[in-house]
mmCIF file with all atom_site columns, C-alpha atoms in Angstrom:
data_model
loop_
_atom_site.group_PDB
_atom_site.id
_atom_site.type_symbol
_atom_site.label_atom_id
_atom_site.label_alt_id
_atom_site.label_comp_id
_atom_site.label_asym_id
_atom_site.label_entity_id
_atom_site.label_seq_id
_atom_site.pdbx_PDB_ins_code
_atom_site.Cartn_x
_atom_site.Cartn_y
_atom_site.Cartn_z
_atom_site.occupancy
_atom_site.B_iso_or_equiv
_atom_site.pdbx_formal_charge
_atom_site.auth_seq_id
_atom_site.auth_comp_id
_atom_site.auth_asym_id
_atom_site.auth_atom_id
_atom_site.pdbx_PDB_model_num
ATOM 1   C CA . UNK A 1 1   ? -107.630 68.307 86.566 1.00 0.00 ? 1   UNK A CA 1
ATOM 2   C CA . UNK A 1 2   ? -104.285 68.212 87.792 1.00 0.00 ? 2   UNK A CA 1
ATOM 3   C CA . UNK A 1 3   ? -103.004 64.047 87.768 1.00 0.00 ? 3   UNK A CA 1
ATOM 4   C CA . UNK A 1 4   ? -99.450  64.881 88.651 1.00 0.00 ? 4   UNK A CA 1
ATOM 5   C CA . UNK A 1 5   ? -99.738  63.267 92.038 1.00 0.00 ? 5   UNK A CA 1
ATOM 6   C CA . UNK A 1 6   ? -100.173 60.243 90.466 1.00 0.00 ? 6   UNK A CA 1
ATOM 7   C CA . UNK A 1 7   ? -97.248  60.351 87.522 1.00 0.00 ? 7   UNK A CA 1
ATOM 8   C CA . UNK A 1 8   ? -94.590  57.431 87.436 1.00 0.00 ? 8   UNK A CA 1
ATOM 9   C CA . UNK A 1 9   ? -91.644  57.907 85.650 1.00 0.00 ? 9   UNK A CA 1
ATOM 10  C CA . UNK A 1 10  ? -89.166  54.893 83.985 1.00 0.00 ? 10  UNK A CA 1
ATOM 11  C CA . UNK A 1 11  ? -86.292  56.057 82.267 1.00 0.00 ? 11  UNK A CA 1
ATOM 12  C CA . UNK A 1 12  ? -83.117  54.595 80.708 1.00 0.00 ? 12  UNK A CA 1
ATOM 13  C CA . UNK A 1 13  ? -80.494  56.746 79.518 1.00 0.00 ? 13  UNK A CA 1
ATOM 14  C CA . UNK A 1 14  ? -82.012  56.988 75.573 1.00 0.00 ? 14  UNK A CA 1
ATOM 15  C CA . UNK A 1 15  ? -86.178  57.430 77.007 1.00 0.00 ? 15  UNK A CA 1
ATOM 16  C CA . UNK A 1 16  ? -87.860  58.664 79.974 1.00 0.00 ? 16  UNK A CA 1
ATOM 17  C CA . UNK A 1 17  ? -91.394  57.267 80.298 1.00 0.00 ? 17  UNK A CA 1
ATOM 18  C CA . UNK A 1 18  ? -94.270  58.595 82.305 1.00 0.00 ? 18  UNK A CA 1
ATOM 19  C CA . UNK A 1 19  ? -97.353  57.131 83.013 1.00 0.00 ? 19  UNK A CA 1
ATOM 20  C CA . UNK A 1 20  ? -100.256 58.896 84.767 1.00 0.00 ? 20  UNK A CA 1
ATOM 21  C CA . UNK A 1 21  ? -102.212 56.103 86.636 1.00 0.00 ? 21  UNK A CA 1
ATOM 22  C CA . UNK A 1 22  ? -105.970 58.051 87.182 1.00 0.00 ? 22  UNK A CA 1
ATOM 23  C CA . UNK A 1 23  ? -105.600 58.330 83.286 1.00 0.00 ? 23  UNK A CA 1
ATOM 24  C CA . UNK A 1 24  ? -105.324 54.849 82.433 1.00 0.00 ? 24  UNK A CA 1
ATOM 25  C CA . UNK A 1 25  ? -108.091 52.823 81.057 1.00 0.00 ? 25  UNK A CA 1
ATOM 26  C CA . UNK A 1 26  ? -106.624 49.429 80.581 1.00 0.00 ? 26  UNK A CA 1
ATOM 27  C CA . UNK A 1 27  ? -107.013 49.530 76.984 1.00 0.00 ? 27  UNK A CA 1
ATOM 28  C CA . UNK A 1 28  ? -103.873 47.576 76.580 1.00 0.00 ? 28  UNK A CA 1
ATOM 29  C CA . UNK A 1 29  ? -102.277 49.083 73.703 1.00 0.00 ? 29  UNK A CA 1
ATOM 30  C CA . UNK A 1 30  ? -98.351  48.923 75.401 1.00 0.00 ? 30  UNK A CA 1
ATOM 31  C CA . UNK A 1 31  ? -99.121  45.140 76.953 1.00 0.00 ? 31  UNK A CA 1
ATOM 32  C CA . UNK A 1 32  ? -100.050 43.624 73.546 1.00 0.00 ? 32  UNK A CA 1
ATOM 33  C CA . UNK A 1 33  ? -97.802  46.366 71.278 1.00 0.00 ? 33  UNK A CA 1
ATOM 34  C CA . UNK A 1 34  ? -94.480  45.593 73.444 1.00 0.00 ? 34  UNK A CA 1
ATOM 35  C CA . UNK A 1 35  ? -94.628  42.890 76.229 1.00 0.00 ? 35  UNK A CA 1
ATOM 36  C CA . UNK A 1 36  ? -91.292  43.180 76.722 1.00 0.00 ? 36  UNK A CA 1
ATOM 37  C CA . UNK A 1 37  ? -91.061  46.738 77.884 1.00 0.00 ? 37  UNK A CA 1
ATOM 38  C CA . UNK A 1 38  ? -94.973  46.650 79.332 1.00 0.00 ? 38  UNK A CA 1
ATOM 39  C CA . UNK A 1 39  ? -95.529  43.711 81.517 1.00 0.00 ? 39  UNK A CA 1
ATOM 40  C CA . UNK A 1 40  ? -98.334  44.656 84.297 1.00 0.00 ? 40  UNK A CA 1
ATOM 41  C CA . UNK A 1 41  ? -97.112  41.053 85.989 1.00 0.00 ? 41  UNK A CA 1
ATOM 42  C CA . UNK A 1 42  ? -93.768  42.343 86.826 1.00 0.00 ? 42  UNK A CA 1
ATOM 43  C CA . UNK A 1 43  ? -92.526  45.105 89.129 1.00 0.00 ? 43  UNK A CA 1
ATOM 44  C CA . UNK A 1 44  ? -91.263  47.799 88.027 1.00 0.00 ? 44  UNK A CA 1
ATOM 45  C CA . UNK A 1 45  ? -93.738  46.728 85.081 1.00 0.00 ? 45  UNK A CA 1
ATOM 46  C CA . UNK A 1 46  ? -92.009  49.002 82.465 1.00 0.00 ? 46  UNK A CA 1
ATOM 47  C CA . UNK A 1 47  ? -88.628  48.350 81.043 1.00 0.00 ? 47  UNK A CA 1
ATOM 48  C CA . UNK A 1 48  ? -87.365  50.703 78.690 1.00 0.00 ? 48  UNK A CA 1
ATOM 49  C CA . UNK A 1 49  ? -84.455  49.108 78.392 1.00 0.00 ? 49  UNK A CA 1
ATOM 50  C CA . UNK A 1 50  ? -86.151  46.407 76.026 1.00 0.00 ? 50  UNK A CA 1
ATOM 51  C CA . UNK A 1 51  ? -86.812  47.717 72.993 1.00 0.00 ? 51  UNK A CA 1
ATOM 52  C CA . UNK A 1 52  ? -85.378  50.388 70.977 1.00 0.00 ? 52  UNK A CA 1
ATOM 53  C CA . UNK A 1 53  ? -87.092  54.084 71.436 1.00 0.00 ? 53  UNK A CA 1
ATOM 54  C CA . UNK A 1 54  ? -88.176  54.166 68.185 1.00 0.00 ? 54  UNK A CA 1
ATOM 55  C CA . UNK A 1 55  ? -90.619  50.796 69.238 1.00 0.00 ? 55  UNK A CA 1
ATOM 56  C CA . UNK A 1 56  ? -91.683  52.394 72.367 1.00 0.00 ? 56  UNK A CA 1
ATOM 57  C CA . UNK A 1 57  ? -92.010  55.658 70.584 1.00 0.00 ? 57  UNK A CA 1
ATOM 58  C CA . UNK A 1 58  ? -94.759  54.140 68.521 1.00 0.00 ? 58  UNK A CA 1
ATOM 59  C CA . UNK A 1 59  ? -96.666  52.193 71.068 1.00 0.00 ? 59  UNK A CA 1
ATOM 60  C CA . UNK A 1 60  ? -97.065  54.868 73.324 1.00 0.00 ? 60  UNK A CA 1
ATOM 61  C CA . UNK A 1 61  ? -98.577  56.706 70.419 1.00 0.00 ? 61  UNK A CA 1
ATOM 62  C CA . UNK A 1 62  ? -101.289 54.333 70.266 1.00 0.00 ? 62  UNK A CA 1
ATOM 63  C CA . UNK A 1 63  ? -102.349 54.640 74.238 1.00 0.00 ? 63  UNK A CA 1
ATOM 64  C CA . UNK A 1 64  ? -105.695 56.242 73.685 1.00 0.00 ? 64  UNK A CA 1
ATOM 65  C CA . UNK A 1 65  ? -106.161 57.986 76.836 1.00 0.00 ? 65  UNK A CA 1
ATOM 66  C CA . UNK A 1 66  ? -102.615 59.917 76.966 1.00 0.00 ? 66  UNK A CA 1
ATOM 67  C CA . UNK A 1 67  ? -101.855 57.829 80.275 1.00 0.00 ? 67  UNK A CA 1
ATOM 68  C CA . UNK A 1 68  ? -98.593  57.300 78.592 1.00 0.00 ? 68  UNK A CA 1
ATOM 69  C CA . UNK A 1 69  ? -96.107  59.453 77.206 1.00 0.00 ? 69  UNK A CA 1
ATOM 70  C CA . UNK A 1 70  ? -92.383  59.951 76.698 1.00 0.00 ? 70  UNK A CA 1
ATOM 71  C CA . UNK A 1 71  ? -89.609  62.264 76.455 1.00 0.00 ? 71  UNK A CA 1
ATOM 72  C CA . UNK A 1 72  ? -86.967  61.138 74.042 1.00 0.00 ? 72  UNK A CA 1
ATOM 73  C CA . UNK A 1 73  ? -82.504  61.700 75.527 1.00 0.00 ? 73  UNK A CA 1
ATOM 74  C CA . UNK A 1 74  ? -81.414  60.489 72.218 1.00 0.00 ? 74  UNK A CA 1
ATOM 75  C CA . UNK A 1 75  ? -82.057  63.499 70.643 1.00 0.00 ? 75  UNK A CA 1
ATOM 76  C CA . UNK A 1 76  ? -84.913  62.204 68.441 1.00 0.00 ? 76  UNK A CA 1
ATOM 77  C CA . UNK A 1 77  ? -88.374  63.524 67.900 1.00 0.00 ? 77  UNK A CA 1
ATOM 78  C CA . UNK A 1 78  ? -91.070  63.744 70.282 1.00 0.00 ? 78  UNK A CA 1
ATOM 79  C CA . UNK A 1 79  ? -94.567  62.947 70.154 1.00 0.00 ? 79  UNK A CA 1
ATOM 80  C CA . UNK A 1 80  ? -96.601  65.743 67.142 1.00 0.00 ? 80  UNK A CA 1
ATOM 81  C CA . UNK A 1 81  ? -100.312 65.946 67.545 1.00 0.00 ? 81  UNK A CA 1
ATOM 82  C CA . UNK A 1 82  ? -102.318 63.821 65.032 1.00 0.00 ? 82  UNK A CA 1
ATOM 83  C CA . UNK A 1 83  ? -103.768 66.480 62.391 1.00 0.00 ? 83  UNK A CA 1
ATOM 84  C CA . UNK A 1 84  ? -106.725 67.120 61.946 1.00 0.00 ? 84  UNK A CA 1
ATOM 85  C CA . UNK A 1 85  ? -107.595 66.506 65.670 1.00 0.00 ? 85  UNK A CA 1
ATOM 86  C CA . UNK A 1 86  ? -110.183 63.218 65.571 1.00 0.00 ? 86  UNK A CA 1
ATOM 87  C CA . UNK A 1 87  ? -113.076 62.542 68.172 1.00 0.00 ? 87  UNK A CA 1
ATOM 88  C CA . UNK A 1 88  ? -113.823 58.979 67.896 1.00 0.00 ? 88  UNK A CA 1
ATOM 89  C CA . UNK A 1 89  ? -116.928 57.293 69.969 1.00 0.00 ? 89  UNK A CA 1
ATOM 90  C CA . UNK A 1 90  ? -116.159 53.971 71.288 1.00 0.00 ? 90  UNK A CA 1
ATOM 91  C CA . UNK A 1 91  ? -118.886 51.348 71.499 1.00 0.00 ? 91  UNK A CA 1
ATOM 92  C CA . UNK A 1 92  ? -120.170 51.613 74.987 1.00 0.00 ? 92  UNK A CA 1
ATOM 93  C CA . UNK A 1 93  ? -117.040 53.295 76.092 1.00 0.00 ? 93  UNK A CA 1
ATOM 94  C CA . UNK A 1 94  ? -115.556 56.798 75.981 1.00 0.00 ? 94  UNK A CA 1
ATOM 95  C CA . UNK A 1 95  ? -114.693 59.529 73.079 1.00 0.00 ? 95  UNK A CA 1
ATOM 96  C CA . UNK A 1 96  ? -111.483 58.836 72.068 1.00 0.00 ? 96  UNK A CA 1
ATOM 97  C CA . UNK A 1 97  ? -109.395 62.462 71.234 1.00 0.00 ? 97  UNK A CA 1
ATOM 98  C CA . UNK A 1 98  ? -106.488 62.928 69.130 1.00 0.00 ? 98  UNK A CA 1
ATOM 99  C CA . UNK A 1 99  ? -104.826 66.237 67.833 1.00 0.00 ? 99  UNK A CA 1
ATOM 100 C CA . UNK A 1 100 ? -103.904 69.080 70.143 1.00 0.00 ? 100 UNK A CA 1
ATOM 101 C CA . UNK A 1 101 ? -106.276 69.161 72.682 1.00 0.00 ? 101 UNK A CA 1
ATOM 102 C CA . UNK A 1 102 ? -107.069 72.144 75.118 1.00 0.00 ? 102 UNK A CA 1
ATOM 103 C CA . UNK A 1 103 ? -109.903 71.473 77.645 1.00 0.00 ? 103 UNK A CA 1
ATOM 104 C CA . UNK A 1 104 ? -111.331 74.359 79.232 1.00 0.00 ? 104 UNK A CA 1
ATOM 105 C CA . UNK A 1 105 ? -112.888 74.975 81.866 1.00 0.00 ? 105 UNK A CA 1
ATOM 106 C CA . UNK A 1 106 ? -116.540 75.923 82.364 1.00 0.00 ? 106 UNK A CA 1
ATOM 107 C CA . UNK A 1 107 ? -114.950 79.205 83.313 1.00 0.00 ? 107 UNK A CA 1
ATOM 108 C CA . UNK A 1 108 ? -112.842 79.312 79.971 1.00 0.00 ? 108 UNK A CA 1
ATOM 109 C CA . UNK A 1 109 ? -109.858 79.281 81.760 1.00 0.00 ? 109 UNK A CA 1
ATOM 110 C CA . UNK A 1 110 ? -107.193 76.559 80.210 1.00 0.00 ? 110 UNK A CA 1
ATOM 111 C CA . UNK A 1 111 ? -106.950 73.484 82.113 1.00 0.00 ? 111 UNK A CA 1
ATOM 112 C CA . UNK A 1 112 ? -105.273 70.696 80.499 1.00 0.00 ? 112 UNK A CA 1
ATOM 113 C CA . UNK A 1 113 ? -103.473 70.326 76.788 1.00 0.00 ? 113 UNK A CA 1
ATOM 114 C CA . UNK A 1 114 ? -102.568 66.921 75.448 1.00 0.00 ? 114 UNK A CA 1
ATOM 115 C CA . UNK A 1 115 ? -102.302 65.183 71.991 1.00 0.00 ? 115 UNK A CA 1
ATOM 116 C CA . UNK A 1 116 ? -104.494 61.911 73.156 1.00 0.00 ? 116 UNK A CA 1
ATOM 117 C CA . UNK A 1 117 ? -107.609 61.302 75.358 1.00 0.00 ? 117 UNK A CA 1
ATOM 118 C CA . UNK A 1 118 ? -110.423 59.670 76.635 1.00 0.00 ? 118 UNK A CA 1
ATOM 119 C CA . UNK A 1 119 ? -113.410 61.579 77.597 1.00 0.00 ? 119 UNK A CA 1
ATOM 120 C CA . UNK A 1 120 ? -116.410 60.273 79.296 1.00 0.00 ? 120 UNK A CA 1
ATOM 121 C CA . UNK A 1 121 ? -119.609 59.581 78.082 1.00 0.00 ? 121 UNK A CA 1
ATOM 122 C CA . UNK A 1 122 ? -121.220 57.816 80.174 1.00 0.00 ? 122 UNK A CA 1
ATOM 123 C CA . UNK A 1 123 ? -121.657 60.791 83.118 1.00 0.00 ? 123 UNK A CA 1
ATOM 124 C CA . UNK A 1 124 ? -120.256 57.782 85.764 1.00 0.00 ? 124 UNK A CA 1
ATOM 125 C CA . UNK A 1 125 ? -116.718 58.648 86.077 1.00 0.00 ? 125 UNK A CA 1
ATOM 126 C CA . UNK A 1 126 ? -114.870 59.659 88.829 1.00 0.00 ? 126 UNK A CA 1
ATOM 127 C CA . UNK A 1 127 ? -112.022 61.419 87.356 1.00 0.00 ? 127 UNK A CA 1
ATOM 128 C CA . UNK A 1 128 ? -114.188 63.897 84.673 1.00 0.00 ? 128 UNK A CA 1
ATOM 129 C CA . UNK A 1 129 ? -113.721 64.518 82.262 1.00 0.00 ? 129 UNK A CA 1
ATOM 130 C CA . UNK A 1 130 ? -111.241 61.911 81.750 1.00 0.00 ? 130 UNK A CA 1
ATOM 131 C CA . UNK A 1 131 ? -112.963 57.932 81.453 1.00 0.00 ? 131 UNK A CA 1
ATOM 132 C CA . UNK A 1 132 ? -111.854 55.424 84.062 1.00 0.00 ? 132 UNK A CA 1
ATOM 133 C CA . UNK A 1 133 ? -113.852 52.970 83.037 1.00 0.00 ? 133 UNK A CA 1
ATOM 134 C CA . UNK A 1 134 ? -117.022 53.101 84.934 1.00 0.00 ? 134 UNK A CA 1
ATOM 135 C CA . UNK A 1 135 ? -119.052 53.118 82.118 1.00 0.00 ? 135 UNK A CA 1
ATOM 136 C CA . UNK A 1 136 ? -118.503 49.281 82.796 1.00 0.00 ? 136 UNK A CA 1
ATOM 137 C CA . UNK A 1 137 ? -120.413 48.866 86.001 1.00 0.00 ? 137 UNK A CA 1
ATOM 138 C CA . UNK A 1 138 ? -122.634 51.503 84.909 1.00 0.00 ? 138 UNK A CA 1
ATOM 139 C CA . UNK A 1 139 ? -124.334 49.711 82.112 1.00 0.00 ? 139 UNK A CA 1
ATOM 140 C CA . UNK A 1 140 ? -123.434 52.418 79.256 1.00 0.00 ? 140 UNK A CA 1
ATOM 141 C CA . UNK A 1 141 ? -124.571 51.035 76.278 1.00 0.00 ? 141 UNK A CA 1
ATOM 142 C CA . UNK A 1 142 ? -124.339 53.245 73.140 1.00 0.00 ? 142 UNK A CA 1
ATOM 143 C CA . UNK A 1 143 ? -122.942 51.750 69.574 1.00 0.00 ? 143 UNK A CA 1
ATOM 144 C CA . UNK A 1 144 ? -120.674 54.993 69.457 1.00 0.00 ? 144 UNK A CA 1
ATOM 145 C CA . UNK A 1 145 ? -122.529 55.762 66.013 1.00 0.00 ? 145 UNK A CA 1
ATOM 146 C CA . UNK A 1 146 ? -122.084 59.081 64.475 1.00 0.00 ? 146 UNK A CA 1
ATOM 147 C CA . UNK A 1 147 ? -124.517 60.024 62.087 1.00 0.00 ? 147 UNK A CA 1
ATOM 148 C CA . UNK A 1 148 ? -123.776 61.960 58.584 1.00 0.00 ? 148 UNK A CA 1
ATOM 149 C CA . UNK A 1 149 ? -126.266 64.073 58.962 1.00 0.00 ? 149 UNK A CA 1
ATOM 150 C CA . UNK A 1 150 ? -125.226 65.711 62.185 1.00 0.00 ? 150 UNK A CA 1
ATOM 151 C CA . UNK A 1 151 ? -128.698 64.664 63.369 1.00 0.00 ? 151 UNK A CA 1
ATOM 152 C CA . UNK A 1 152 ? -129.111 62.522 66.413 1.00 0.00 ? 152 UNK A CA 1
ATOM 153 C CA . UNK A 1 153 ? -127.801 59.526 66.065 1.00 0.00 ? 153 UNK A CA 1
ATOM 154 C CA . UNK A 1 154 ? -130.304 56.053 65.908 1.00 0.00 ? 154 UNK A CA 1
ATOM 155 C CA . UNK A 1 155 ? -129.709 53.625 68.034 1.00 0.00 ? 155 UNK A CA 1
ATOM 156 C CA . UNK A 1 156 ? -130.825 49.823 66.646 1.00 0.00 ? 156 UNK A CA 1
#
């Protein structure tokens, strides 16, 4: 599960940035949150030089699938897990994790901690257990219900 092949780093002298392209779903969060800093039209397409930290601080908290994170210079806080740790079904798309996350694997041995997620459901992607969106041209279509009971879910 290793990604770190595939990490890119921006940095200014307040944030470094890194962004872990087989995690990345396209979701969107940074584009619409901050267009200034995250501009997929424009090479290199993050600036952190455009916003303050504390703005990119709290988009890259919203990146569902933990392809973004950051390391604060200024001295300021990093990222703190969301407590309690959420699993959130998306509508035909992936389970969304936040909290402090350790994966394991089948073997029990540790093999990847992060505070956000996305997991696929759909059995289709190429990167497991991470989604990369191939639930898309796989058809996967499940309303992401959960049910209260703990039952099965129905799907209408």
């Amino acid at each position: 599960m290793e990604t770190s092949d595939k990490i890119r780093h921006y940095a200014d002298d307040d944030i470094d940035i890194s962004y872990d392209v087989r995690r990345c779903i396209h979701a969107a969060e940074c584009i619409r949150g901050l267009p200034a800093v995250f501009d997929s039209g424009r090479r290199p397409w993050i600036m952190p030089s455009a916003a303050s930290v504390a703005e990119i601080a709290n988009v890259i908290a919203k990146c569902p699938s933990g392809a973004l994170h950051f390391k604060r210079r200024d001295g300021g806080p990093s990222e703190a897990p969301e407590l309690p740790t959420t699993i959130v079904p998306t509508p035909g798309g992936p389970l969304y994790v936040r909290g402090l996350v350790h994966l394991r694997s089948a073997d029990g041995s540790s093999a990847f901690e992060d505070v956000r997620m996305a997991l696929c459901r759909c059995g289709q992607s190429r990167n497991k257990p991470f989604c990369d969106n191939s639930h898309f041209a796989a058809g996967f279509d499940d309303p992401g219900a959960v049910p209260e009971s703990g039952g099965p879910a129905e799907n209408k």
